[in-house]
XYZ file of C-alpha atoms in Angstrom:
180
model
C 12.552 -10.888 -12.987
C 11.636 -12.292 -9.550
C 14.043 -15.197 -10.082
C 16.914 -12.769 -10.737
C 16.012 -10.693 -7.688
C 15.867 -13.857 -5.580
C 19.256 -15.006 -6.887
C 20.822 -11.640 -6.038
C 19.110 -11.756 -2.633
C 20.593 -15.194 -1.895
C 24.035 -13.928 -2.927
C 23.754 -10.944 -0.551
C 22.441 -13.165 2.249
C 25.449 -15.446 1.761
C 27.767 -12.445 2.095
C 25.919 -11.453 5.280
C 26.438 -14.956 6.687
C 30.174 -14.836 5.971
C 30.681 -11.285 7.248
C 28.593 -11.723 10.393
C 30.197 -15.036 11.327
C 33.737 -13.758 10.755
C 33.574 -10.114 11.876
C 30.225 -9.702 13.677
C 29.450 -6.829 11.318
C 27.727 -6.229 7.992
C 28.850 -3.755 5.343
C 26.443 -0.853 4.800
C 26.307 -1.361 1.033
C 24.990 -4.882 1.585
C 22.251 -3.600 3.892
C 21.150 -0.973 1.360
C 21.369 -3.379 -1.582
C 19.318 -6.007 0.250
C 16.709 -3.402 1.188
C 16.363 -2.309 -2.452
C 16.050 -5.914 -3.644
C 13.447 -6.929 -1.069
C 11.346 -3.795 -1.534
C 11.516 -4.219 -5.323
C 10.533 -7.881 -5.051
C 7.556 -7.088 -2.854
C 6.439 -4.202 -5.049
C 6.429 -6.508 -8.066
C 4.625 -9.370 -6.314
C 2.093 -7.474 -4.171
C 1.882 -3.839 -5.196
C 2.388 -0.649 -3.228
C -0.702 -0.837 -1.005
C -0.084 -4.373 0.269
C 3.622 -3.652 0.661
C 2.817 -0.593 2.759
C 0.418 -2.514 4.984
C 2.810 -5.444 5.421
C 5.819 -3.248 6.188
C 3.799 -1.175 8.679
C 2.506 -4.205 10.582
C 5.896 -5.916 10.484
C 7.718 -2.816 11.740
C 5.263 -2.537 14.639
C 6.044 -6.161 15.544
C 9.835 -5.689 15.296
C 9.780 -2.417 17.281
C 7.620 -4.122 19.934
C 10.147 -6.961 20.147
C 13.055 -4.527 20.467
C 11.163 -2.588 23.141
C 10.460 -5.795 25.084
C 14.114 -6.835 24.874
C 15.196 -3.396 26.059
C 12.731 -3.428 28.965
C 13.777 -6.958 29.936
C 17.481 -6.125 30.102
C 16.810 -2.784 31.803
C 14.797 -4.511 34.534
C 17.394 -7.251 34.833
C 20.265 -4.747 35.192
C 18.127 -2.338 37.274
C 19.054 0.568 35.015
C 18.171 1.748 31.535
C 20.095 -0.380 29.062
C 20.773 0.437 25.424
C 20.491 -2.995 23.838
C 22.606 -1.918 20.867
C 25.591 -1.427 23.152
C 25.796 -4.995 24.433
C 23.081 -7.309 23.155
C 22.213 -6.576 19.525
C 24.354 -5.103 16.810
C 23.196 -2.410 14.419
C 23.528 -4.953 11.615
C 21.136 -7.318 13.415
C 18.572 -4.558 13.858
C 19.012 -3.369 10.257
C 18.502 -6.938 9.047
C 15.301 -7.304 11.080
C 13.980 -4.027 9.682
C 14.864 -4.945 6.099
C 13.146 -8.324 6.129
C 9.909 -6.524 7.010
C 9.655 -5.800 3.275
C 9.893 -9.479 2.305
C 7.263 -11.094 4.490
C 3.563 -10.806 5.172
C 2.902 -10.357 8.914
C 2.184 -14.002 9.743
C 5.084 -15.220 7.604
C 7.390 -12.753 9.400
C 6.196 -14.049 12.754
C 6.844 -17.660 11.710
C 10.247 -16.774 10.253
C 11.224 -14.702 13.295
C 10.311 -17.417 15.785
C 11.866 -20.229 13.755
C 15.094 -18.441 12.905
C 15.521 -17.133 16.462
C 15.214 -20.636 17.902
C 17.572 -21.908 15.200
C 20.084 -19.166 16.120
C 19.928 -20.083 19.809
C 20.313 -23.793 18.976
C 23.312 -23.204 16.684
C 24.922 -20.839 19.176
C 24.354 -23.351 22.000
C 26.189 -26.019 20.011
C 28.962 -23.515 19.230
C 29.445 -22.760 22.946
C 29.651 -26.470 23.806
C 32.118 -27.250 20.997
C 34.361 -24.219 21.427
C 35.867 -23.788 24.874
C 36.519 -20.047 24.702
C 33.610 -18.461 22.889
C 32.557 -14.998 21.887
C 29.463 -13.937 23.799
C 27.879 -12.227 20.805
C 25.521 -14.200 18.589
C 25.803 -13.544 14.840
C 22.015 -13.169 14.684
C 21.759 -11.615 11.216
C 24.134 -14.236 9.834
C 22.243 -17.172 11.286
C 18.874 -15.691 10.297
C 20.299 -15.266 6.800
C 21.155 -18.976 6.700
C 17.511 -19.775 7.458
C 16.345 -17.348 4.768
C 18.700 -18.880 2.196
C 17.277 -22.299 3.098
C 13.755 -20.932 2.553
C 14.710 -19.606 -0.884
C 16.263 -22.965 -1.781
C 13.105 -24.756 -0.629
C 10.996 -22.298 -2.608
C 12.785 -23.153 -5.839
C 13.173 -26.897 -5.251
C 10.497 -28.554 -3.115
C 7.891 -26.204 -1.644
C 6.083 -23.300 -3.262
C 6.647 -20.718 -0.540
C 4.848 -17.395 -0.904
C 6.573 -14.929 1.414
C 3.855 -12.331 0.857
C 0.732 -14.395 1.566
C -0.518 -15.683 4.888
C -2.983 -18.092 3.253
C -0.709 -21.177 3.303
C 0.348 -20.542 6.885
C -3.289 -20.092 7.923
C -4.315 -23.311 6.150
C -1.546 -25.183 7.994
C -2.512 -23.661 11.350
C -6.277 -24.011 10.949
C -6.531 -27.731 11.883
C -4.207 -27.140 14.803
C -6.263 -24.183 16.031
C -9.531 -26.123 15.708
C -8.130 -29.026 17.741
C -7.173 -26.644 20.557
C -10.647 -25.145 20.717
């Protein structure tokens, strides 16, 4: 069952990549379908209690990030700025909220940081290659590419558990000890 859900998820993520890169928008039915798939997947793999805790912590993190971005641009422009108007699309925000159901908190943090840097890197190359470029970054599309790559890795090379922080903690533990 999880394999089928993951396959459908990858198909929807691929559609998000195509739509966001071409039109800078995502169809509502894709957003709702992806939300249903990711919530269903997490319910099956972790149960309702863990899903509730993970979604709550992840939403706090995402809302904090959105608040920080809004404050940053408001201070920079010296007036209150609605980040949805100029900096983030509704599809980008919807995507960030939806993936809260897929990841445990530490996995979301790792994914968010990695995919954001990847998006900035890809967009930087795009600006250099294309003389006249669109100023908007297809964030949900690029983050979807990273998520598709994670699903491919999960089923080919690495046993990735999106809902458990144990593997991430075991990878970070030697690094943390060396810092202390």
